[in-house]
Amino acid sequence: MAAVCDICGKVLRSASAEAMAAHKRESQSCTRVKTKGASGEVARLEEKLRAVIEAGRRLAAHGGAYDVVEANTKERGEVEAALKAARSSTKAEKARVKELAQQSMSAAGWTSALLQGEENRFAKADEGAVESQLAAATVGLVSSAAFREKREELEAAAGAKREREAEEAAEAAAAQQARKRAKKREREKQ
């Protein structure tokens, strides 16, 4: 009968205590499975799998009902499948992070950022925005009343500008409609 190392999980041909002690003492590969880089889900599933395997060993050693053994085998299969899926998703996530890091550190990325210059490095305010005009107009120490007055003045000017632009757009649309009607009348006369 075979024995399983409780540290590394290796299956030994011999079940003797001496063989197990020799394996642990002399083997360079007898180290605990590393879960340092693994996600918490992978570590949790590995621990659950160890518990299910141990329960299966106890059932095999002491004899258990067929239903219980089958349930343990089924649970072991489910946990192994979930662990496999979790490991593959963790591996894929690590690959995506590595690819993203590689892209951000690539010479092409740095070169394109340098060639684009300062214009794309910082967010710029809209030049005609009320806030930027207010900030420019109220540089320095200004009383709250003066600030409020200046803000209302700029907002009123911006509102009037929007109204003028809306009126101009409406006049342009009306003129466009009039031209279309005139062209249509000319075509009908011909």
PDB file of C-alpha atoms in Angstrom:
ATOM      1  CA  MET A   1       0.000   0.000   0.000  1.00  0.00           C
ATOM      2  CA  ALA A   2       1.231   3.500  -0.802  1.00  0.00           C
ATOM      3  CA  ALA A   3       1.717   6.402   1.573  1.00  0.00           C
ATOM      4  CA  VAL A   4       1.278  10.105   0.913  1.00  0.00           C
ATOM      5  CA  CYS A   5       3.671  12.707   2.293  1.00  0.00           C
ATOM      6  CA  ASP A   6       1.805  15.163   4.507  1.00  0.00           C
ATOM      7  CA  ILE A   7       4.190  17.991   3.558  1.00  0.00           C
ATOM      8  CA  CYS A   8       4.500  17.850  -0.230  1.00  0.00           C
ATOM      9  CA  GLY A   9       1.684  15.450  -1.115  1.00  0.00           C
ATOM     10  CA  LYS A  10       3.949  12.993  -2.969  1.00  0.00           C
ATOM     11  CA  VAL A  11       2.730   9.396  -3.150  1.00  0.00           C
ATOM     12  CA  LEU A  12       5.433   6.994  -1.918  1.00  0.00           C
ATOM     13  CA  ARG A  13       5.555   3.364  -3.026  1.00  0.00           C
ATOM     14  CA  SER A  14       6.177   2.120   0.484  1.00  0.00           C
ATOM     15  CA  ALA A  15       3.839   2.778   3.378  1.00  0.00           C
ATOM     16  CA  SER A  16       6.492   2.234   6.028  1.00  0.00           C
ATOM     17  CA  ALA A  17       7.369   4.934   8.519  1.00  0.00           C
ATOM     18  CA  GLU A  18      11.075   4.559   7.683  1.00  0.00           C
ATOM     19  CA  ALA A  19      10.439   5.275   3.992  1.00  0.00           C
ATOM     20  CA  MET A  20       8.439   8.364   4.909  1.00  0.00           C
ATOM     21  CA  ALA A  21      11.144   9.593   7.292  1.00  0.00           C
ATOM     22  CA  ALA A  22      13.823   9.000   4.635  1.00  0.00           C
ATOM     23  CA  HIS A  23      11.751  10.896   2.061  1.00  0.00           C
ATOM     24  CA  LYS A  24      11.342  13.874   4.371  1.00  0.00           C
ATOM     25  CA  ARG A  25      14.983  13.838   5.449  1.00  0.00           C
ATOM     26  CA  GLU A  26      16.728  13.261   2.107  1.00  0.00           C
ATOM     27  CA  SER A  27      14.399  14.667  -0.527  1.00  0.00           C
ATOM     28  CA  GLN A  28      15.125  18.149  -1.841  1.00  0.00           C
ATOM     29  CA  SER A  29      11.656  18.369  -3.312  1.00  0.00           C
ATOM     30  CA  CYS A  30       9.794  17.710  -0.060  1.00  0.00           C
ATOM     31  CA  THR A  31       8.571  21.233   0.576  1.00  0.00           C
ATOM     32  CA  ARG A  32       5.130  22.559   1.282  1.00  0.00           C
ATOM     33  CA  VAL A  33       3.156  23.531  -1.794  1.00  0.00           C
ATOM     34  CA  LYS A  34       3.559  27.269  -2.228  1.00  0.00           C
ATOM     35  CA  THR A  35       0.373  29.282  -2.204  1.00  0.00           C
ATOM     36  CA  LYS A  36       2.078  32.634  -1.599  1.00  0.00           C
ATOM     37  CA  GLY A  37       1.319  33.987  -5.067  1.00  0.00           C
ATOM     38  CA  ALA A  38      -2.042  32.278  -5.293  1.00  0.00           C
ATOM     39  CA  SER A  39      -5.293  34.010  -4.574  1.00  0.00           C
ATOM     40  CA  GLY A  40      -7.207  33.424  -1.378  1.00  0.00           C
ATOM     41  CA  GLU A  41      -9.750  31.364  -3.295  1.00  0.00           C
ATOM     42  CA  VAL A  42      -7.045  28.968  -4.531  1.00  0.00           C
ATOM     43  CA  ALA A  43      -5.603  28.591  -1.035  1.00  0.00           C
ATOM     44  CA  ARG A  44      -9.067  27.951   0.412  1.00  0.00           C
ATOM     45  CA  LEU A  45      -9.828  25.332  -2.230  1.00  0.00           C
ATOM     46  CA  GLU A  46      -6.458  23.629  -1.719  1.00  0.00           C
ATOM     47  CA  GLU A  47      -7.163  23.389   2.000  1.00  0.00           C
ATOM     48  CA  LYS A  48     -10.645  22.017   1.324  1.00  0.00           C
ATOM     49  CA  LEU A  49      -9.178  19.445  -1.091  1.00  0.00           C
ATOM     50  CA  ARG A  50      -6.662  18.338   1.539  1.00  0.00           C
ATOM     51  CA  ALA A  51      -9.500  17.886   4.033  1.00  0.00           C
ATOM     52  CA  VAL A  52     -11.600  15.894   1.547  1.00  0.00           C
ATOM     53  CA  ILE A  53      -8.616  13.681   0.657  1.00  0.00           C
ATOM     54  CA  GLU A  54      -7.904  13.073   4.346  1.00  0.00           C
ATOM     55  CA  ALA A  55     -11.546  12.169   4.947  1.00  0.00           C
ATOM     56  CA  GLY A  56     -11.356   9.739   2.007  1.00  0.00           C
ATOM     57  CA  ARG A  57      -8.244   8.137   3.485  1.00  0.00           C
ATOM     58  CA  ARG A  58     -10.006   7.687   6.821  1.00  0.00           C
ATOM     59  CA  LEU A  59     -12.977   6.133   5.061  1.00  0.00           C
ATOM     60  CA  ALA A  60     -10.691   3.776   3.132  1.00  0.00           C
ATOM     61  CA  ALA A  61      -8.716   2.794   6.235  1.00  0.00           C
ATOM     62  CA  HIS A  62     -11.651   2.229   8.578  1.00  0.00           C
ATOM     63  CA  GLY A  63     -14.202   1.115   6.046  1.00  0.00           C
ATOM     64  CA  GLY A  64     -17.214   3.205   5.300  1.00  0.00           C
ATOM     65  CA  ALA A  65     -20.588   2.799   3.735  1.00  0.00           C
ATOM     66  CA  TYR A  66     -20.649   2.766  -0.044  1.00  0.00           C
ATOM     67  CA  ASP A  67     -22.832   5.917  -0.155  1.00  0.00           C
ATOM     68  CA  VAL A  68     -20.380   7.839   2.028  1.00  0.00           C
ATOM     69  CA  VAL A  69     -17.377   6.747  -0.058  1.00  0.00           C
ATOM     70  CA  GLU A  70     -19.182   7.694  -3.276  1.00  0.00           C
ATOM     71  CA  ALA A  71     -20.193  11.075  -1.815  1.00  0.00           C
ATOM     72  CA  ASN A  72     -16.573  11.690  -0.804  1.00  0.00           C
ATOM     73  CA  THR A  73     -15.350  10.756  -4.293  1.00  0.00           C
ATOM     74  CA  LYS A  74     -17.925  13.055  -5.881  1.00  0.00           C
ATOM     75  CA  GLU A  75     -17.026  15.924  -3.540  1.00  0.00           C
ATOM     76  CA  ARG A  76     -13.328  15.385  -4.273  1.00  0.00           C
ATOM     77  CA  GLY A  77     -14.015  15.617  -8.022  1.00  0.00           C
ATOM     78  CA  GLU A  78     -16.038  18.808  -7.571  1.00  0.00           C
ATOM     79  CA  VAL A  79     -13.367  20.434  -5.405  1.00  0.00           C
ATOM     80  CA  GLU A  80     -10.625  19.414  -7.859  1.00  0.00           C
ATOM     81  CA  ALA A  81     -12.599  20.921 -10.756  1.00  0.00           C
ATOM     82  CA  ALA A  82     -13.202  24.145  -8.819  1.00  0.00           C
ATOM     83  CA  LEU A  83      -9.527  24.309  -7.866  1.00  0.00           C
ATOM     84  CA  LYS A  84      -8.494  23.786 -11.475  1.00  0.00           C
ATOM     85  CA  ALA A  85     -10.821  26.591 -12.611  1.00  0.00           C
ATOM     86  CA  ALA A  86      -9.568  28.923  -9.861  1.00  0.00           C
ATOM     87  CA  ARG A  87      -5.936  28.215 -10.748  1.00  0.00           C
ATOM     88  CA  SER A  88      -6.559  28.849 -14.447  1.00  0.00           C
ATOM     89  CA  SER A  89      -8.348  32.131 -13.728  1.00  0.00           C
ATOM     90  CA  THR A  90      -5.528  33.194 -11.392  1.00  0.00           C
ATOM     91  CA  LYS A  91      -3.004  32.248 -14.049  1.00  0.00           C
ATOM     92  CA  ALA A  92      -4.915  34.206 -16.693  1.00  0.00           C
ATOM     93  CA  GLU A  93      -5.142  37.212 -14.371  1.00  0.00           C
ATOM     94  CA  LYS A  94      -1.402  37.085 -13.707  1.00  0.00           C
ATOM     95  CA  ALA A  95      -0.779  36.893 -17.463  1.00  0.00           C
ATOM     96  CA  ARG A  96      -2.988  39.955 -18.050  1.00  0.00           C
ATOM     97  CA  VAL A  97      -1.174  41.909 -15.344  1.00  0.00           C
ATOM     98  CA  LYS A  98       2.182  40.883 -16.760  1.00  0.00           C
ATOM     99  CA  GLU A  99       1.106  41.888 -20.282  1.00  0.00           C
ATOM    100  CA  LEU A 100      -0.177  45.242 -19.042  1.00  0.00           C
ATOM    101  CA  ALA A 101       3.090  45.875 -17.198  1.00  0.00           C
ATOM    102  CA  GLN A 102       5.062  44.924 -20.275  1.00  0.00           C
ATOM    103  CA  GLN A 103       3.019  47.269 -22.453  1.00  0.00           C
ATOM    104  CA  SER A 104       3.393  50.155 -20.039  1.00  0.00           C
ATOM    105  CA  MET A 105       7.140  49.675 -19.861  1.00  0.00           C
ATOM    106  CA  SER A 106       7.654  49.143 -23.601  1.00  0.00           C
ATOM    107  CA  ALA A 107       9.879  51.525 -25.517  1.00  0.00           C
ATOM    108  CA  ALA A 108       7.088  52.160 -28.033  1.00  0.00           C
ATOM    109  CA  GLY A 109       4.765  53.401 -25.297  1.00  0.00           C
ATOM    110  CA  TRP A 110       7.391  55.706 -23.845  1.00  0.00           C
ATOM    111  CA  THR A 111       8.335  57.034 -27.284  1.00  0.00           C
ATOM    112  CA  SER A 112       4.753  57.812 -28.258  1.00  0.00           C
ATOM    113  CA  ALA A 113       4.182  59.563 -24.921  1.00  0.00           C
ATOM    114  CA  LEU A 114       7.281  61.702 -25.471  1.00  0.00           C
ATOM    115  CA  LEU A 115       6.337  62.533 -29.055  1.00  0.00           C
ATOM    116  CA  GLN A 116       2.859  63.670 -28.014  1.00  0.00           C
ATOM    117  CA  GLY A 117       4.481  66.153 -25.685  1.00  0.00           C
ATOM    118  CA  GLU A 118       3.013  68.055 -22.808  1.00  0.00           C
ATOM    119  CA  GLU A 119      -0.445  68.507 -24.333  1.00  0.00           C
ATOM    120  CA  ASN A 120      -1.655  65.010 -23.443  1.00  0.00           C
ATOM    121  CA  ARG A 121       0.003  64.675 -20.060  1.00  0.00           C
ATOM    122  CA  PHE A 122      -2.270  67.020 -18.161  1.00  0.00           C
ATOM    123  CA  ALA A 123      -5.984  67.666 -18.268  1.00  0.00           C
ATOM    124  CA  LYS A 124      -6.809  71.120 -19.552  1.00  0.00           C
ATOM    125  CA  ALA A 125      -9.783  73.231 -18.673  1.00  0.00           C
ATOM    126  CA  ASP A 126     -12.128  74.446 -21.351  1.00  0.00           C
ATOM    127  CA  GLU A 127     -10.951  77.948 -22.232  1.00  0.00           C
ATOM    128  CA  GLY A 128     -14.462  79.409 -22.480  1.00  0.00           C
ATOM    129  CA  ALA A 129     -15.800  77.790 -19.331  1.00  0.00           C
ATOM    130  CA  VAL A 130     -17.281  80.048 -16.673  1.00  0.00           C
ATOM    131  CA  GLU A 131     -15.117  78.411 -13.992  1.00  0.00           C
ATOM    132  CA  SER A 132     -11.857  79.156 -15.807  1.00  0.00           C
ATOM    133  CA  GLN A 133     -12.930  82.750 -16.478  1.00  0.00           C
ATOM    134  CA  LEU A 134     -13.955  83.128 -12.843  1.00  0.00           C
ATOM    135  CA  ALA A 135     -10.616  81.748 -11.662  1.00  0.00           C
ATOM    136  CA  ALA A 136      -8.741  84.149 -13.953  1.00  0.00           C
ATOM    137  CA  ALA A 137     -10.856  87.127 -12.916  1.00  0.00           C
ATOM    138  CA  THR A 138     -10.603  86.504  -9.167  1.00  0.00           C
ATOM    139  CA  VAL A 139      -6.876  85.850  -8.768  1.00  0.00           C
ATOM    140  CA  GLY A 140      -5.628  86.986  -5.392  1.00  0.00           C
ATOM    141  CA  LEU A 141      -7.509  87.910  -2.257  1.00  0.00           C
ATOM    142  CA  VAL A 142     -11.080  88.812  -3.148  1.00  0.00           C
ATOM    143  CA  SER A 143     -13.971  89.328  -0.774  1.00  0.00           C
ATOM    144  CA  SER A 144     -16.843  86.872  -0.931  1.00  0.00           C
ATOM    145  CA  ALA A 145     -19.217  89.604  -2.113  1.00  0.00           C
ATOM    146  CA  ALA A 146     -16.887  90.567  -4.968  1.00  0.00           C
ATOM    147  CA  PHE A 147     -16.431  86.912  -5.861  1.00  0.00           C
ATOM    148  CA  ARG A 148     -20.191  86.297  -5.880  1.00  0.00           C
ATOM    149  CA  GLU A 149     -20.767  89.458  -7.964  1.00  0.00           C
ATOM    150  CA  LYS A 150     -18.110  88.437 -10.505  1.00  0.00           C
ATOM    151  CA  ARG A 151     -19.525  84.897 -10.713  1.00  0.00           C
ATOM    152  CA  GLU A 152     -23.057  86.186 -11.337  1.00  0.00           C
ATOM    153  CA  GLU A 153     -21.728  88.606 -13.966  1.00  0.00           C
ATOM    154  CA  LEU A 154     -19.843  85.823 -15.788  1.00  0.00           C
ATOM    155  CA  GLU A 155     -22.793  83.427 -15.561  1.00  0.00           C
ATOM    156  CA  ALA A 156     -25.122  86.098 -16.952  1.00  0.00           C
ATOM    157  CA  ALA A 157     -22.694  86.788 -19.804  1.00  0.00           C
ATOM    158  CA  ALA A 158     -22.431  83.044 -20.527  1.00  0.00           C
ATOM    159  CA  GLY A 159     -26.239  82.740 -20.477  1.00  0.00           C
ATOM    160  CA  ALA A 160     -26.611  85.685 -22.856  1.00  0.00           C
ATOM    161  CA  LYS A 161     -23.989  84.169 -25.158  1.00  0.00           C
ATOM    162  CA  ARG A 162     -25.866  80.848 -25.189  1.00  0.00           C
ATOM    163  CA  GLU A 163     -29.134  82.672 -25.977  1.00  0.00           C
ATOM    164  CA  ARG A 164     -27.475  84.597 -28.839  1.00  0.00           C
ATOM    165  CA  GLU A 165     -26.013  81.367 -30.228  1.00  0.00           C
ATOM    166  CA  ALA A 166     -29.418  79.662 -29.964  1.00  0.00           C
ATOM    167  CA  GLU A 167     -31.093  82.594 -31.746  1.00  0.00           C
ATOM    168  CA  GLU A 168     -28.417  82.572 -34.466  1.00  0.00           C
ATOM    169  CA  ALA A 169     -28.841  78.810 -34.891  1.00  0.00           C
ATOM    170  CA  ALA A 170     -32.624  79.226 -35.128  1.00  0.00           C
ATOM    171  CA  GLU A 171     -32.221  82.037 -37.693  1.00  0.00           C
ATOM    172  CA  ALA A 172     -29.748  79.917 -39.681  1.00  0.00           C
ATOM    173  CA  ALA A 173     -32.172  76.972 -39.608  1.00  0.00           C
ATOM    174  CA  ALA A 174     -35.039  79.223 -40.715  1.00  0.00           C
ATOM    175  CA  ALA A 175     -32.900  80.650 -43.520  1.00  0.00           C
ATOM    176  CA  GLN A 176     -31.945  77.126 -44.577  1.00  0.00           C
ATOM    177  CA  GLN A 177     -35.623  76.131 -44.649  1.00  0.00           C
ATOM    178  CA  ALA A 178     -36.469  79.242 -46.683  1.00  0.00           C
ATOM    179  CA  ARG A 179     -33.717  78.390 -49.205  1.00  0.00           C
ATOM    180  CA  LYS A 180     -35.022  74.828 -49.467  1.00  0.00           C
ATOM    181  CA  ARG A 181     -38.574  76.077 -50.049  1.00  0.00           C
ATOM    182  CA  ALA A 182     -37.341  78.517 -52.683  1.00  0.00           C
ATOM    183  CA  LYS A 183     -35.402  75.773 -54.492  1.00  0.00           C
ATOM    184  CA  LYS A 184     -38.445  73.524 -54.333  1.00  0.00           C
ATOM    185  CA  ARG A 185     -40.664  76.248 -55.850  1.00  0.00           C
ATOM    186  CA  GLU A 186     -38.133  76.791 -58.637  1.00  0.00           C
ATOM    187  CA  ARG A 187     -38.081  73.079 -59.420  1.00  0.00           C
ATOM    188  CA  GLU A 188     -41.888  72.960 -59.450  1.00  0.00           C
ATOM    189  CA  LYS A 189     -42.020  75.910 -61.894  1.00  0.00           C
ATOM    190  CA  GLN A 190     -39.728  74.142 -64.320  1.00  0.00           C
TER     191      GLN A 190
END
